[in-house]
């Protein structure tokens, strides 16, 4: 009787886990796109301030800064619409990700050249974008299994390189923990997570375990609260975007260019199997 109950519970847990894994790309895409839409909203609300900042950087008129910020907002909205509309057909996801990557690059050059912490946040955003693209490509490949195998192999090499870049981008989450002035997350723990993530050791397990410290760090940062609702919304959307990136990493793993993959290839080689 107990064996049957245990088997039923195990089967239910396994079924629920498979269902959750299947929904990870859709949930992660919603969280990441929410972060970019919130960024566009912030740019609209603070248009004059950002435009003045851009005018000072370019040593020009404030009108030029306004034009730049309007272009920035247009790129964000276009990219999010392309990704949102391609969640089922996957046709425009690459173009949407490229547009958001362009926006992050321009924003980095404009605002985070002298701000190390903001630059790390942008690196994490780029890593989340690449992971979203890879997850959508993986779903597309599973839907068209066996079609254009030679082309698929060539594409996989490029996607594996992008996965390595995305994993390095997600390492910046650990760097943010390290450089944080309040040291909410223990620094040796953050350094250990950074090294494991960078080398790709137990990447899926590590990404799932990093979600709890990320939420704890967010709770500690919000302990004094915010009087401005837009600042709270910006902080929460940034946190959710990082959680989405870690969820995607639990699905995709470290990729070909990781220590996990190297160990798997070594253990399966003829020298070790005795063949």
Tab-separated table of C-alpha atoms in Angstrom:
chain	number	residue	atom	x	y	z
A	1	UNK	CA	0.000	0.000	0.000
A	2	UNK	CA	2.738	2.448	0.997
A	3	UNK	CA	4.665	1.522	-2.134
A	4	UNK	CA	1.653	2.356	-4.303
A	5	UNK	CA	1.155	5.699	-2.508
A	6	UNK	CA	4.838	6.567	-2.877
A	7	UNK	CA	4.725	5.626	-6.568
A	8	UNK	CA	1.647	7.797	-7.105
A	9	UNK	CA	3.236	10.776	-5.322
A	10	UNK	CA	6.462	10.359	-7.296
A	11	UNK	CA	4.516	10.165	-10.555
A	12	UNK	CA	2.560	13.315	-9.707
A	13	UNK	CA	5.736	15.209	-8.788
A	14	UNK	CA	7.419	14.105	-12.009
A	15	UNK	CA	4.356	15.125	-14.050
A	16	UNK	CA	4.229	18.536	-12.348
A	17	UNK	CA	7.976	19.035	-12.903
A	18	UNK	CA	7.633	18.235	-16.610
A	19	UNK	CA	4.706	20.646	-16.935
A	20	UNK	CA	6.663	23.397	-15.172
A	21	UNK	CA	9.695	22.819	-17.418
A	22	UNK	CA	7.458	23.067	-20.466
A	23	UNK	CA	6.116	26.428	-19.297
A	24	UNK	CA	9.517	27.920	-18.413
A	25	UNK	CA	10.164	29.576	-21.835
A	26	UNK	CA	6.742	31.264	-21.902
A	27	UNK	CA	6.969	32.463	-18.297
A	28	UNK	CA	10.569	33.625	-18.719
A	29	UNK	CA	9.706	35.476	-21.937
A	30	UNK	CA	6.871	37.303	-20.162
A	31	UNK	CA	9.116	38.323	-17.254
A	32	UNK	CA	11.952	39.527	-19.502
A	33	UNK	CA	9.641	41.473	-21.815
A	34	UNK	CA	7.928	42.992	-18.773
A	35	UNK	CA	11.318	44.333	-17.703
A	36	UNK	CA	11.900	45.986	-21.065
A	37	UNK	CA	8.398	47.446	-21.208
A	38	UNK	CA	8.929	48.863	-17.737
A	39	UNK	CA	12.220	50.316	-18.976
A	40	UNK	CA	10.376	52.031	-21.832
A	41	UNK	CA	7.833	53.387	-19.339
A	42	UNK	CA	10.645	54.769	-17.170
A	43	UNK	CA	12.196	56.415	-20.223
A	44	UNK	CA	8.870	58.063	-21.061
A	45	UNK	CA	8.360	59.343	-17.519
A	46	UNK	CA	11.923	60.631	-17.267
A	47	UNK	CA	12.259	61.760	-20.871
A	48	UNK	CA	13.367	65.285	-20.055
A	49	UNK	CA	16.033	64.180	-17.558
A	50	UNK	CA	17.494	61.534	-19.878
A	51	UNK	CA	17.377	63.911	-22.825
A	52	UNK	CA	19.277	66.540	-20.844
A	53	UNK	CA	21.867	63.926	-19.879
A	54	UNK	CA	22.323	62.856	-23.498
A	55	UNK	CA	22.636	66.478	-24.618
A	56	UNK	CA	25.428	66.992	-22.077
A	57	UNK	CA	27.244	63.852	-23.260
A	58	UNK	CA	27.023	64.848	-26.923
A	59	UNK	CA	27.641	68.521	-26.154
A	60	UNK	CA	24.618	69.438	-28.248
A	61	UNK	CA	21.057	70.645	-28.053
A	62	UNK	CA	18.530	69.035	-25.762
A	63	UNK	CA	16.395	68.303	-28.824
A	64	UNK	CA	19.007	65.776	-29.933
A	65	UNK	CA	18.686	64.047	-26.565
A	66	UNK	CA	14.908	63.914	-26.938
A	67	UNK	CA	15.251	62.361	-30.404
A	68	UNK	CA	17.681	59.768	-29.040
A	69	UNK	CA	15.356	58.816	-26.172
A	70	UNK	CA	12.357	58.544	-28.493
A	71	UNK	CA	14.411	56.274	-30.741
A	72	UNK	CA	15.409	54.238	-27.684
A	73	UNK	CA	11.762	53.803	-26.676
A	74	UNK	CA	10.763	52.873	-30.245
A	75	UNK	CA	13.472	50.186	-30.394
A	76	UNK	CA	12.301	48.673	-27.091
A	77	UNK	CA	8.645	48.580	-28.126
A	78	UNK	CA	9.432	47.148	-31.575
A	79	UNK	CA	11.708	44.466	-30.157
A	80	UNK	CA	9.234	43.368	-27.490
A	81	UNK	CA	6.395	43.219	-30.029
A	82	UNK	CA	8.511	41.083	-32.401
A	83	UNK	CA	9.451	38.659	-29.628
A	84	UNK	CA	5.926	38.567	-28.210
A	85	UNK	CA	4.378	37.850	-31.603
A	86	UNK	CA	6.964	35.159	-32.410
A	87	UNK	CA	6.521	33.083	-29.240
A	88	UNK	CA	4.492	30.558	-31.237
A	89	UNK	CA	5.994	30.759	-34.721
A	90	UNK	CA	9.602	31.775	-33.747
A	91	UNK	CA	9.998	33.747	-37.010
A	92	UNK	CA	10.819	37.177	-35.613
A	93	UNK	CA	12.453	36.275	-32.310
A	94	UNK	CA	15.974	36.778	-33.683
A	95	UNK	CA	15.145	40.242	-35.014
A	96	UNK	CA	13.450	41.213	-31.750
A	97	UNK	CA	16.391	40.055	-29.646
A	98	UNK	CA	18.812	41.876	-31.959
A	99	UNK	CA	16.854	45.109	-31.537
A	100	UNK	CA	16.782	44.835	-27.748
A	101	UNK	CA	20.483	43.974	-27.757
A	102	UNK	CA	21.124	47.109	-29.839
A	103	UNK	CA	19.132	49.170	-27.355
A	104	UNK	CA	21.109	47.764	-24.422
A	105	UNK	CA	24.392	48.481	-26.215
A	106	UNK	CA	23.434	52.089	-26.921
A	107	UNK	CA	22.142	52.541	-23.377
A	108	UNK	CA	25.412	51.115	-22.017
A	109	UNK	CA	27.486	53.538	-24.072
A	110	UNK	CA	25.290	56.435	-23.005
A	111	UNK	CA	24.694	55.844	-19.297
A	112	UNK	CA	26.914	53.110	-17.822
A	113	UNK	CA	30.408	53.957	-19.087
A	114	UNK	CA	31.332	55.296	-15.634
A	115	UNK	CA	28.910	53.167	-13.594
A	116	UNK	CA	30.342	49.678	-13.029
A	117	UNK	CA	27.262	48.331	-11.249
A	118	UNK	CA	24.882	49.527	-13.956
A	119	UNK	CA	27.150	47.946	-16.572
A	120	UNK	CA	26.877	44.610	-14.750
A	121	UNK	CA	23.076	44.913	-14.761
A	122	UNK	CA	23.140	45.477	-18.521
A	123	UNK	CA	25.400	42.434	-18.997
A	124	UNK	CA	22.863	40.302	-17.116
A	125	UNK	CA	20.084	41.723	-19.311
A	126	UNK	CA	22.000	40.717	-22.448
A	127	UNK	CA	22.566	37.232	-21.000
A	128	UNK	CA	18.823	36.881	-20.317
A	129	UNK	CA	18.040	37.979	-23.885
A	130	UNK	CA	20.406	35.415	-25.388
A	131	UNK	CA	18.996	32.661	-23.171
A	132	UNK	CA	15.477	33.589	-24.289
A	133	UNK	CA	16.551	33.394	-27.943
A	134	UNK	CA	18.203	30.006	-27.366
A	135	UNK	CA	15.139	28.618	-25.570
A	136	UNK	CA	12.897	29.683	-28.448
A	137	UNK	CA	15.302	28.152	-30.971
A	138	UNK	CA	15.329	24.931	-28.951
A	139	UNK	CA	11.539	24.780	-29.033
A	140	UNK	CA	11.607	25.412	-32.775
A	141	UNK	CA	14.150	22.639	-33.328
A	142	UNK	CA	12.069	20.168	-31.310
A	143	UNK	CA	9.018	21.038	-33.411
A	144	UNK	CA	10.932	20.458	-36.674
A	145	UNK	CA	13.086	17.500	-35.655
A	146	UNK	CA	14.922	15.850	-38.542
A	147	UNK	CA	14.463	18.745	-40.976
A	148	UNK	CA	17.584	20.227	-42.642
A	149	UNK	CA	19.974	18.220	-40.454
A	150	UNK	CA	23.152	19.672	-41.964
A	151	UNK	CA	21.862	23.213	-41.544
A	152	UNK	CA	20.749	22.330	-38.013
A	153	UNK	CA	24.249	21.137	-37.096
A	154	UNK	CA	25.788	24.359	-38.375
A	155	UNK	CA	23.231	26.413	-36.477
A	156	UNK	CA	23.865	24.456	-33.290
A	157	UNK	CA	27.537	25.454	-33.293
A	158	UNK	CA	26.552	29.119	-33.367
A	159	UNK	CA	23.904	28.628	-30.695
A	160	UNK	CA	26.386	26.861	-28.415
A	161	UNK	CA	28.723	29.849	-28.670
A	162	UNK	CA	25.839	32.169	-27.808
A	163	UNK	CA	24.995	29.950	-24.834
A	164	UNK	CA	28.547	30.377	-23.543
A	165	UNK	CA	28.255	34.160	-23.891
A	166	UNK	CA	24.877	34.083	-22.119
A	167	UNK	CA	26.309	32.023	-19.269
A	168	UNK	CA	29.148	34.524	-18.845
A	169	UNK	CA	26.570	37.323	-18.806
A	170	UNK	CA	24.631	35.574	-16.042
A	171	UNK	CA	27.873	35.378	-14.023
A	172	UNK	CA	27.457	39.117	-13.529
A	173	UNK	CA	24.657	38.331	-11.052
A	174	UNK	CA	27.363	36.980	-8.745
A	175	UNK	CA	29.554	40.031	-9.399
A	176	UNK	CA	26.638	42.245	-8.365
A	177	UNK	CA	26.469	40.353	-5.090
A	178	UNK	CA	30.210	40.853	-4.608
A	179	UNK	CA	30.305	44.612	-5.281
A	180	UNK	CA	27.102	45.343	-3.366
A	181	UNK	CA	27.924	47.784	-0.530
A	182	UNK	CA	25.545	46.203	2.027
A	183	UNK	CA	26.911	42.663	1.450
A	184	UNK	CA	23.525	40.983	1.872
A	185	UNK	CA	24.888	37.861	0.171
A	186	UNK	CA	28.005	36.351	1.727
A	187	UNK	CA	31.012	37.307	-0.439
A	188	UNK	CA	32.756	33.856	-0.388
A	189	UNK	CA	29.459	32.265	-1.439
A	190	UNK	CA	29.100	34.791	-4.284
A	191	UNK	CA	32.689	34.160	-5.422
A	192	UNK	CA	32.107	30.387	-5.380
A	193	UNK	CA	28.913	30.786	-7.449
A	194	UNK	CA	30.778	33.025	-9.901
A	195	UNK	CA	33.572	30.486	-10.434
A	196	UNK	CA	31.170	27.546	-10.817
A	197	UNK	CA	28.964	29.456	-13.245
A	198	UNK	CA	31.914	30.746	-15.261
A	199	UNK	CA	33.380	27.259	-15.655
A	200	UNK	CA	29.973	25.660	-16.230
A	201	UNK	CA	30.062	23.220	-13.308
A	202	UNK	CA	26.620	21.791	-12.408
A	203	UNK	CA	25.114	24.737	-14.237
A	204	UNK	CA	21.470	23.647	-14.099
A	205	UNK	CA	21.612	22.881	-10.380
A	206	UNK	CA	23.575	26.045	-9.622
A	207	UNK	CA	21.127	28.246	-11.548
A	208	UNK	CA	18.174	26.807	-9.641
A	209	UNK	CA	19.955	27.288	-6.307
A	210	UNK	CA	20.885	30.899	-7.140
A	211	UNK	CA	17.227	31.923	-7.388
A	212	UNK	CA	16.764	31.785	-3.595
A	213	UNK	CA	19.755	34.091	-2.791
A	214	UNK	CA	18.611	36.443	-5.549
A	215	UNK	CA	15.179	36.778	-3.942
A	216	UNK	CA	16.787	37.137	-0.506
A	217	UNK	CA	19.060	39.902	-1.799
A	218	UNK	CA	16.039	41.657	-3.289
A	219	UNK	CA	14.211	41.400	0.031
A	220	UNK	CA	17.202	42.859	1.869
A	221	UNK	CA	17.529	45.707	-0.607
A	222	UNK	CA	13.849	46.584	-0.202
A	223	UNK	CA	13.950	46.480	3.619
A	224	UNK	CA	13.662	50.290	3.910
A	225	UNK	CA	11.007	50.523	1.183
A	226	UNK	CA	10.640	53.126	-1.550
A	227	UNK	CA	8.502	56.245	-1.570
A	228	UNK	CA	8.485	56.307	-5.374
A	229	UNK	CA	6.344	53.593	-6.982
A	230	UNK	CA	8.275	53.804	-10.274
A	231	UNK	CA	11.556	52.998	-8.502
A	232	UNK	CA	9.987	49.971	-6.807
A	233	UNK	CA	8.574	48.810	-10.129
A	234	UNK	CA	11.960	49.219	-11.770
A	235	UNK	CA	13.661	47.203	-9.032
A	236	UNK	CA	11.062	44.408	-9.126
A	237	UNK	CA	11.123	44.116	-12.927
A	238	UNK	CA	14.923	43.900	-12.883
A	239	UNK	CA	14.780	41.140	-10.259
A	240	UNK	CA	12.130	39.179	-12.186
A	241	UNK	CA	14.196	39.438	-15.372
A	242	UNK	CA	17.184	37.900	-13.569
A	243	UNK	CA	14.979	35.133	-12.157
A	244	UNK	CA	13.742	34.434	-15.689
A	245	UNK	CA	17.329	34.171	-16.943
A	246	UNK	CA	18.223	31.681	-14.215
A	247	UNK	CA	15.090	29.639	-14.994
A	248	UNK	CA	16.113	29.477	-18.654
A	249	UNK	CA	19.599	28.402	-17.605
A	250	UNK	CA	18.111	25.519	-15.602
A	251	UNK	CA	16.495	24.364	-18.840
A	252	UNK	CA	19.414	24.932	-21.237
A	253	UNK	CA	22.378	24.060	-19.018
A	254	UNK	CA	25.974	25.162	-19.474
A	255	UNK	CA	26.230	24.098	-23.102
A	256	UNK	CA	29.032	22.517	-25.098
A	257	UNK	CA	31.710	24.950	-23.911
A	258	UNK	CA	31.403	24.111	-20.214
A	259	UNK	CA	33.259	21.870	-17.801
A	260	UNK	CA	30.183	19.654	-17.429
A	261	UNK	CA	30.136	18.940	-21.171
A	262	UNK	CA	33.899	18.337	-21.174
A	263	UNK	CA	33.586	15.795	-18.345
A	264	UNK	CA	30.706	14.047	-20.135
A	265	UNK	CA	32.725	13.824	-23.354
A	266	UNK	CA	35.722	12.471	-21.432
A	267	UNK	CA	33.751	9.803	-19.589
A	268	UNK	CA	32.155	8.647	-22.860
A	269	UNK	CA	35.442	8.464	-24.781
A	270	UNK	CA	36.816	5.021	-25.847
A	271	UNK	CA	39.823	5.417	-23.515
A	272	UNK	CA	37.553	5.444	-20.477
A	273	UNK	CA	34.955	2.933	-21.638
A	274	UNK	CA	37.527	0.304	-22.642
A	275	UNK	CA	36.106	-0.033	-26.170
